[in-house]
Coordinates of C-alpha atoms and ligand atoms in Angstrom, one line a residue:
X1 CA 9.3 9.8 -25.7
X2 CA 7.1 6.9 -26.4
X3 CA 3.8 6.2 -24.7
X4 CA 4.3 2.9 -23.0
X5 CA 1.1 1.1 -23.9
X6 CA 0.8 -2.2 -25.6
X7 CA -1.2 -2.8 -28.8
X8 CA -4.5 -3.2 -26.9
X9 CA -4.1 0.2 -25.2
X10 CA -3.6 -1.5 -21.8
X11 CA -1.0 0.2 -19.7
X12 CA 2.3 -1.7 -19.1
X13 CA 3.1 -2.8 -15.6
X14 CA 6.1 -1.7 -13.6
X15 CA 7.7 -3.3 -10.6
X16 CA 10.5 -1.5 -8.8
X17 CA 12.3 -3.4 -6.0
X18 CA 14.2 -1.0 -3.8
X19 CA 17.3 -2.0 -1.7
X20 CA 19.1 0.0 1.0
X21 CA 18.8 3.5 2.0
X22 CA 16.0 6.1 2.0
X23 CA 17.6 7.8 -1.0
X24 CA 16.8 4.7 -3.0
X25 CA 13.2 4.5 -1.7
X26 CA 12.8 8.1 -2.8
X27 CA 14.4 7.5 -6.2
X28 CA 12.2 4.5 -6.8
X29 CA 9.1 6.5 -6.1
X30 CA 10.3 9.2 -8.5
X31 CA 11.0 6.6 -11.2
X32 CA 7.5 5.2 -10.7
X33 CA 6.0 8.7 -10.9
X34 CA 7.9 9.5 -14.1
X35 CA 6.9 6.2 -15.7
X36 CA 3.3 6.7 -14.6
X37 CA 3.2 9.8 -16.9
X38 CA 4.4 7.4 -19.7
X39 CA 1.5 5.1 -19.2
X40 CA 3.0 2.6 -16.7
X41 CA 1.1 1.5 -13.7
X42 CA 2.8 0.0 -10.6
X43 CA 2.4 -3.5 -9.5
X44 CA 3.6 -5.1 -6.2
X45 CA 3.8 -8.5 -8.0
X46 CA 7.1 -9.0 -10.0
X47 CA 5.5 -11.8 -12.1
X48 CA 3.0 -9.3 -13.5
X49 CA 5.6 -6.7 -14.5
X50 CA 6.5 -5.8 -18.1
X51 CA 9.3 -3.7 -16.8
X52 CA 11.2 -4.8 -13.7
X53 CA 13.7 -2.5 -12.0
X54 CA 16.1 -3.5 -9.2
X55 CA 17.1 -0.3 -7.5
X56 CA 20.3 -1.5 -5.8
X57 CA 22.4 -0.4 -2.9
X58 CA 26.2 -1.0 -2.5
X59 CA 26.6 -0.2 1.2
X60 CA 25.7 -3.5 2.9
X61 CA 27.7 -6.6 3.0
X62 CA 27.5 -8.9 -0.1
X63 CA 25.3 -6.4 -1.9
X64 CA 26.6 -7.4 -5.3
X65 CA 26.1 -11.1 -4.7
X66 CA 22.5 -10.5 -3.5
X67 CA 21.8 -8.6 -6.8
X68 CA 23.1 -11.5 -8.9
X69 CA 21.2 -14.1 -7.0
X70 CA 18.0 -12.0 -7.4
X71 CA 18.8 -11.7 -11.1
X72 CA 18.9 -15.6 -11.2
X73 CA 15.3 -15.7 -9.9
X74 CA 14.3 -12.9 -12.4
X75 CA 15.8 -14.9 -15.3
X76 CA 13.4 -17.8 -14.5
X77 CA 10.5 -15.4 -14.2
X78 CA 11.4 -13.8 -17.5
X79 CA 11.6 -17.3 -19.2
X80 CA 8.2 -18.2 -17.9
X81 CA 6.8 -14.9 -19.3
X82 CA 8.5 -15.6 -22.6
X83 CA 6.7 -19.0 -22.9
X84 CA 3.4 -17.1 -22.4
X85 CA 4.5 -14.7 -25.2
X86 CA 5.3 -11.8 -23.0
X87 CA 8.6 -9.8 -23.0
X88 CA 9.8 -8.6 -19.6
X89 CA 12.4 -5.8 -19.7
X90 CA 14.9 -6.2 -16.8
X91 CA 16.8 -3.1 -15.5
X92 CA 19.3 -2.7 -12.8
X93 CA 19.6 0.8 -11.3
X94 CA 21.3 2.4 -8.3
X95 CA 24.8 2.1 -6.8
X96 CA 25.6 -1.5 -7.8
X97 CA 24.7 -0.5 -11.4
X98 CA 27.0 2.5 -11.2
X99 CA 29.8 0.4 -9.7
X100 CA 29.5 -2.7 -11.9
X101 CA 28.3 -1.2 -15.2
X102 CA 28.6 -3.5 -18.2
X103 CA 29.9 -6.3 -16.0
X104 CA 26.2 -6.8 -15.0
X105 CA 25.1 -7.6 -18.5
X106 CA 28.2 -9.9 -19.0
X107 CA 27.4 -11.9 -15.8
X108 CA 23.6 -11.7 -16.1
X109 CA 22.6 -11.6 -19.8
X110 CA 18.9 -11.5 -18.7
X111 CA 19.5 -7.8 -17.9
X112 CA 18.5 -5.4 -20.7
X113 CA 19.3 -2.1 -19.1
X114 CA 21.8 -0.8 -16.5
X115 CA 21.7 2.8 -15.4
X116 CA 23.3 4.8 -12.6
X117 CA 21.7 7.2 -10.1
X118 CA 22.4 10.2 -12.3
X119 CA 20.5 8.8 -15.3
X120 CA 17.0 8.4 -13.7
X121 CA 15.5 11.3 -15.5
X122 CA 16.4 9.7 -18.9
X123 CA 14.5 6.5 -17.9
X124 CA 11.7 6.6 -20.5
X125 CA 14.2 7.1 -23.3
X126 CA 16.5 4.3 -21.9
X127 CA 13.5 1.9 -21.7
X128 CA 12.5 2.7 -25.2
X129 CA 16.1 2.0 -26.4
X130 CA 16.3 -1.2 -24.5
X131 CA 12.9 -2.3 -25.7
X132 CA 14.3 -2.2 -29.3
X133 CA 16.4 -5.3 -28.4
X134 CA 19.8 -3.7 -27.7
X135 CA 21.5 -3.8 -24.3
X136 CA 21.8 -0.4 -22.8
X137 CA 24.3 0.8 -20.2
X138 CA 24.1 4.4 -18.9
X139 CA 26.4 5.2 -16.0
X140 CA 27.6 8.7 -16.9
X141 CA 27.8 11.6 -14.4
X142 CA 26.1 14.4 -16.4
X143 CA 26.3 17.9 -15.0
X144 CA 22.6 18.7 -15.4
X145 CA 20.4 18.5 -12.4
X146 CA 18.5 15.2 -12.7
X147 CA 15.9 16.5 -10.2
X148 CA 14.8 19.1 -12.8
X149 CA 13.7 16.2 -14.9
X150 CA 12.4 13.8 -12.4
X151 CA 8.6 14.3 -12.4
X152 CA 7.4 15.4 -9.0
X153 CA 4.9 13.1 -7.4
X154 CA 1.4 13.8 -8.5
X155 CA -1.1 14.9 -6.0
X156 CA -2.9 11.5 -6.1
X157 CA 0.4 9.6 -5.7
X158 CA 1.4 11.9 -2.9
X159 CA -1.9 11.3 -1.1
X160 CA -1.6 7.6 -1.2
X161 CA 1.9 7.8 0.4
X162 CA 0.6 8.8 3.8
X163 CA 1.7 11.1 6.6
X164 CA 5.4 11.4 5.9
X165 CA 7.5 11.8 2.8
X166 CA 11.2 11.9 1.9
X167 CA 12.6 14.8 0.0
X168 CA 16.1 14.6 -1.4
X169 CA 17.9 17.9 -0.7
X170 CA 21.5 16.8 -1.5
X171 CA 23.2 14.0 -3.2
X172 CA 26.7 12.7 -3.5
X173 CA 29.7 13.0 -1.1
X174 CA 33.2 14.6 -1.2
X175 CA 34.4 13.0 2.0
X176 CA 36.0 9.8 0.7
X177 CA 35.9 7.7 3.8
X178 CA 38.2 4.8 2.9
X179 CA 35.6 2.1 3.3
X180 CA 32.8 3.8 1.3
X181 CA 31.8 3.6 -2.4
X182 CA 29.3 6.5 -2.3
X183 CA 31.8 9.2 -3.6
X184 CA 32.5 6.9 -6.6
X185 CA 28.9 5.8 -7.3
X186 CA 26.9 9.0 -6.5
X187 CA 29.6 11.5 -7.4
X188 CA 30.4 14.9 -5.9
X189 CA 28.2 16.7 -3.5
X190 CA 25.3 18.5 -5.2
X191 CA 22.6 20.5 -3.4
X192 CA 19.2 21.3 -4.9
X193 CA 18.1 24.9 -5.0
X194 CA 16.0 26.2 -2.1
X195 CA 13.1 27.3 -4.3
X196 CA 12.6 23.8 -5.7
X197 CA 12.6 22.3 -2.3
X198 CA 10.1 24.8 -1.0
X199 CA 7.8 24.0 -3.9
X200 CA 8.1 20.3 -3.4
X201 CA 7.4 20.5 0.4
X202 CA 4.5 22.9 -0.2
X203 CA 2.9 20.4 -2.6
X204 CA 3.5 17.5 -0.1
X205 CA 2.0 19.5 2.8
X206 CA -1.0 20.5 0.6
X207 CA -1.6 16.8 -0.1
X208 CA -1.7 16.0 3.7
X209 CA 1.9 15.0 4.4
X210 CA 2.7 16.1 8.0
X211 CA 6.3 15.0 8.4
X212 CA 9.1 15.8 5.9
X213 CA 12.3 13.8 6.1
X214 CA 15.1 15.6 4.3
X215 CA 17.6 13.1 2.9
X216 CA 21.0 13.2 1.4
X217 CA 24.2 11.1 1.6
X218 CA 25.7 14.0 3.5
X219 CA 22.6 16.0 4.2
X220 CA 24.1 18.5 6.6
X221 CA 26.7 19.5 4.0
X222 CA 23.7 21.0 2.2
X223 CA 24.6 24.3 0.5
X224 CA 21.9 25.1 -1.9
X225 CA 21.3 28.3 -3.9
X226 CA 18.7 30.5 -2.0
X227 CA 16.1 32.7 -3.6
X228 CA 18.2 35.7 -2.4
X229 CA 21.1 34.5 -4.5
X230 CA 23.1 33.4 -1.4
X231 CA 24.1 29.9 -0.4
X232 CA 21.7 28.5 2.2
X233 CA 22.8 26.1 4.9
X234 CA 20.7 23.1 6.1
X235 CA 19.7 25.1 9.2
X236 CA 18.4 28.0 7.1
X237 CA 16.5 25.6 4.9
X238 CA 14.9 23.9 7.9
X239 CA 13.8 27.3 9.3
X240 CA 12.1 28.1 6.0
X241 CA 10.4 24.7 5.6
X242 CA 9.1 24.9 9.1
X243 CA 7.1 27.9 8.1
X244 CA 5.1 26.1 5.5
X245 CA 1.5 25.5 6.7
X246 CA 0.8 21.9 7.4
X247 CA 4.4 20.9 8.0
X248 CA 4.3 19.6 11.6
X249 CA 7.5 17.6 11.7
X250 CA 11.0 17.8 10.1
X251 CA 13.9 15.4 10.3
X252 CA 17.1 15.0 8.3
X253 CA 19.4 12.2 7.5
X254 CA 22.3 11.2 7.1
X255 CA 24.7 13.6 8.7
X256 CA 28.4 13.9 9.1
X257 CA 29.8 15.0 12.5
X258 CA 32.0 17.6 10.8
X259 CA 29.1 19.4 9.2
X260 CA 27.1 19.8 12.5
X261 CA 27.6 23.6 12.6
X262 CA 26.4 26.0 15.3
X263 CA 23.3 27.1 13.4
X264 CA 22.2 23.5 12.8
X265 CA 22.6 22.7 16.5
X266 CA 20.7 25.8 17.5
X267 CA 17.9 24.8 15.2
X268 CA 17.4 21.7 17.5
X269 CA 16.8 24.2 20.3
X270 CA 14.7 26.8 18.4
X271 CA 12.5 24.9 15.9
X272 CA 9.6 23.1 17.4
X273 CA 9.0 21.2 14.2
X274 CA 12.5 19.8 14.1
X275 CA 12.1 16.5 15.9
X276 CA 14.4 15.6 18.9
X277 CA 16.2 12.8 17.0
X278 CA 19.4 12.7 15.1
X279 CA 21.3 9.9 13.3
X280 CA 24.9 10.8 13.5
X281 CA 27.3 8.1 12.3
X282 CA 30.6 7.8 14.1
X283 CA 31.8 4.4 12.8
X284 CA 34.4 3.8 15.5
X285 CA 35.5 5.2 18.9
X286 CA 39.2 4.8 18.1
X287 CA 41.1 7.8 16.9
X288 CA 43.6 5.6 15.1
X289 CA 40.8 3.8 13.2
X290 CA 38.9 7.1 12.6
X291 CA 42.1 8.4 11.0
X292 CA 42.5 5.3 8.9
X293 CA 38.9 5.6 7.8
X294 CA 39.6 9.3 6.8
X295 CA 36.6 10.4 8.9
X296 CA 38.4 13.7 9.6
X297 CA 37.3 13.9 13.2
X298 CA 38.4 12.3 16.5
X299 CA 36.3 10.6 19.1
X300 CA 36.6 13.8 21.3
X301 CA 35.4 16.0 18.4
X302 CA 32.4 13.7 18.0
X303 CA 31.6 13.8 21.7
X304 CA 31.9 17.6 21.8
X305 CA 29.2 17.7 19.0
X306 CA 27.0 15.4 21.1
X307 CA 27.5 17.6 24.2
X308 CA 26.4 20.7 22.2
X309 CA 23.4 18.9 20.8
X310 CA 22.3 17.8 24.2
X311 CA 22.8 21.3 25.6
X312 CA 20.5 22.6 22.8
X313 CA 18.0 19.8 23.1
X314 CA 18.4 17.6 26.3
X315 CA 16.0 14.9 25.3
X316 CA 17.4 14.3 21.8
X317 CA 17.5 10.7 20.7
X318 CA 20.8 9.9 19.1
X319 CA 21.5 7.0 16.8
X320 CA 24.6 6.0 14.9
X321 CA 26.4 3.7 12.5
X322 CA 29.3 1.5 13.5
X323 CA 31.8 -0.6 11.5
X324 CA 33.6 -3.3 13.5
X325 CA 36.7 -5.1 12.3
X326 CA 38.0 -2.3 10.0
X327 CA 41.4 -3.3 8.7
X328 CA 44.0 -3.0 11.5
X329 CA 41.4 -2.7 14.3
X330 CA 42.8 -4.2 17.5
X331 CA 41.0 -5.2 20.6
X332 CA 42.1 -2.0 22.2
X333 CA 40.6 0.1 19.3
X334 CA 37.4 -1.8 19.8
X335 CA 37.5 -1.1 23.5
X336 CA 37.5 2.6 22.5
X337 CA 34.3 2.0 20.5
X338 CA 32.6 0.4 23.5
X339 CA 33.7 3.3 25.7
X340 CA 32.2 5.8 23.3
X341 CA 28.9 3.8 23.2
X342 CA 28.9 3.8 27.0
X343 CA 29.6 7.5 27.1
X344 CA 27.0 8.6 24.6
X345 CA 24.1 6.2 25.5
X346 CA 22.5 5.8 22.1
X347 CA 18.7 5.3 21.5
X348 CA 19.7 2.8 18.8
X349 CA 22.4 2.1 16.2
X350 CA 23.2 0.2 13.1
X351 CA 26.4 -1.9 13.3
X352 CA 28.1 -4.0 10.7
X353 CA 31.2 -6.1 10.2
X354 CA 33.6 -4.4 7.9
X355 CA 33.5 -5.9 4.4
X356 CA 35.8 -4.7 1.6
X357 CA 34.2 -2.7 -1.2
X358 CA 36.3 -3.1 -4.4
X359 CA 37.9 0.1 -5.5
X360 CA 38.0 1.7 -2.0
X361 CA 41.4 2.2 -0.3
X362 CA 40.6 0.1 2.7
X363 CA 39.8 -3.0 0.5
X364 CA 43.4 -3.3 -0.5
X365 CA 44.9 -3.3 3.0
X366 CA 46.8 -6.4 4.0
X367 CA 45.8 -6.2 7.7
X368 CA 42.2 -7.4 7.3
X369 CA 40.6 -8.6 10.6
X370 CA 39.7 -12.3 10.9
X371 CA 36.0 -13.1 10.5
X372 CA 35.6 -14.7 14.0
X373 CA 37.1 -11.6 15.7
X374 CA 34.7 -9.4 13.7
X375 CA 31.7 -11.5 14.7
X376 CA 32.7 -11.5 18.3
X377 CA 33.1 -7.7 18.4
X378 CA 29.8 -7.2 16.6
X379 CA 27.9 -9.3 19.1
X380 CA 29.5 -7.4 22.0
X381 CA 28.7 -4.0 20.4
X382 CA 25.1 -4.9 19.6
X383 CA 24.6 -6.1 23.2
X384 CA 25.8 -2.7 24.5
X385 CA 23.6 -0.8 21.9
X386 CA 20.5 -2.9 22.8
X387 CA 21.1 -2.2 26.5
X388 CA 21.2 1.5 25.9
X389 CA 18.2 1.5 23.5
X390 CA 16.1 -0.4 26.1
X391 CA 17.2 2.2 28.7
X392 CA 16.2 5.0 26.4
X393 CA 12.8 3.5 25.7
X394 CA 12.2 2.9 29.4
X395 CA 12.4 6.7 30.0
X396 CA 9.2 7.1 28.0
X397 CA 7.2 4.6 30.0
X398 CA 4.2 6.3 31.6
X399 CA 4.9 9.6 29.7
X400 CA 2.5 11.2 27.2
X401 CA 4.1 12.0 23.9
X402 CA 2.8 13.2 20.5
X403 CA 2.4 10.4 17.9
X404 CA 1.9 10.9 14.2
X405 CA -0.4 8.1 13.0
X406 CA 0.9 6.6 9.8
X407 CA -0.8 3.3 9.0
X408 CA -3.1 0.5 10.2
X409 CA -1.6 -2.0 12.6
X410 CA -1.8 -5.8 12.3
X411 CA -4.5 -6.0 14.9
X412 CA -8.0 -4.8 14.0
X413 CA -8.6 -1.3 15.4
X414 CA -4.9 -0.7 15.9
X415 CA -2.9 2.1 14.3
X416 CA 0.9 2.5 14.1
X417 CA 2.5 5.9 14.5
X418 CA 5.8 7.5 15.2
X419 CA 7.0 9.2 18.4
X420 CA 9.0 12.4 18.1
X421 CA 12.1 10.1 18.7
X422 CA 11.2 8.0 15.6
X423 CA 10.1 4.9 17.5
X424 CA 7.0 3.1 16.1
X425 CA 4.1 3.3 18.6
X426 CA 1.2 0.9 18.5
X427 CA -2.1 2.3 19.7
X428 CA -5.8 1.3 19.5
X429 CA -7.4 4.3 17.7
X430 CA -10.0 5.0 15.0
X431 CA -8.7 5.3 11.4
X432 CA -9.8 8.9 11.4
X433 CA -6.5 9.5 13.3
X434 CA -4.4 8.5 10.3
X435 CA -2.3 11.4 9.2
X436 CA -2.9 13.3 12.4
X437 CA -0.8 13.9 15.5
X438 CA -2.3 13.1 18.9
X439 CA -1.0 12.7 22.5
X440 CA -0.5 9.1 23.5
X441 CA 0.4 7.7 27.0
X442 CA 3.1 5.1 26.7
X443 CA 1.9 2.0 28.6
X444 CA 4.3 -0.8 27.6
X445 CA 7.6 -1.4 25.8
X446 CA 8.1 -4.0 23.0
X447 CA 11.4 -5.1 21.5
X448 CA 11.1 -2.8 18.5
X449 CA 8.2 -0.5 19.3
X450 CA 6.2 1.2 22.1
X451 CA 2.6 0.5 23.0
X452 CA 0.3 3.3 24.2
X453 CA -3.2 4.6 24.7
X454 CA -4.8 7.8 23.4
X455 CA -4.4 10.3 26.1
X456 CA -8.0 11.5 25.6
X457 CA -11.1 9.5 24.6
X458 CA -11.4 9.6 20.8
X459 CA -14.8 11.5 20.9
X460 CA -13.3 14.2 23.1
X461 CA -10.1 14.2 21.3
X462 CA -8.4 17.4 20.3
X463 CA -6.2 16.4 17.4
X464 CA -3.1 18.6 17.3
X465 CA -3.7 20.8 14.2
X466 CA -0.7 22.2 12.4
X467 CA 2.1 22.7 14.8
X468 CA 4.4 20.1 16.4
X469 CA 5.2 19.6 20.0
X470 CA 7.4 16.9 21.4
X471 CA 4.9 16.4 24.2
X472 CA 7.5 16.7 27.0
Ligands
SF4_1 S1 30.7 10.7 4.6 FE1 32.0 8.8 4.3 S2 30.6 7.1 4.7 FE2 29.3 8.9 4.4 S3 28.8 8.9 2.2 FE3 30.6 10.1 2.4 S4 32.3 8.7 2.0 FE4 30.5 7.5 2.5

């Protein structure tokens, strides 16, 4: 591998712009870590970069168009740099890269390198090849474990990332929902071995990270090889990670209702470190639409899982994903979705209008729903979700809950932390609280966050040391 320094010995600058899910944020951090060991330093300014990577996401509406319009801006930036005698290498990574492949270079010749999610560990070599002037496209699905090659975050890099960190435990999906590109862009389900995850979490906890968020496209389908030679479930992994000194909070996302097994539900009852919050996408409340989406569960199955979760952890904050206007969705199907929302009472949800993803079965259906009907349903759904989210937040008013302080707020003397339920909480507190968990009394509700006061005066304050409590 080449050492990426210019002729003056100065390190080259890297800018990674990340779109979409937490998997992408995590992957972008690993890319930056890996290139740091090759002499690259990160910059937040794209115009300073020698290597510019767009780590793309294919899930949201018009994702591909957004990437091409960003590449238009980058073309101008690259031309300006060329006039100053500087070559900027432009790379497109992530799910759009995987789905579009060579088409990206054909439509946007400013791009030098296109690589899919399974090629990240080869990044230094790919950059070296593309720096030689040839266009490089690498979107293979190799069998090797890319995580073996992705450099773990250095202690210094970890420290600068604060109180929480993502850890990818699983990647890919075998479910093949008919609207989704993930099984095509990220490949089959693959789980990382338990020993590697323990080592990664121990290193993060040692560097001061208090909250670990386990991520995967289908995280609760986790089935990694355990140190005992057996296959471990997500529940077993969570129990083991909760024992690591310094780990105060655990969360996991994104889950599929079919993989919420008894042990995982029991972990919500038995593990203090497992936060009372779960994102469990349902997509629709209509059994007819759920079948057309190939979700492999009914609305009643989903509600049964919710009932069991609430029996295990009554205060659990539930969030979900919804798609409105899936092909063939009628007003009656949509009424089933609203009924499900009313029955569950979500603490929040992401909702989107269906938009066809080329190559997925639903994209070819002739019974696409008209745009104005989709927009109308989305507005009604969001109104119902906002109503329930406000009601959930209201239950916290006047209560004292544990907050993990993550960063400075906009106002002087203000810190922003997270409640056990994942809401941002704004509190006046000294910076010595950063990275710590402390009880906070909730005094007011904002649109997207809660406001609170430290439950004890700072000089008397007993910061919660190494164990979590939901402060109920
Ligand atoms: S479960 Fe369905 S929506 Fe989720 S990643 Fe797999 S195919 Fe996509």
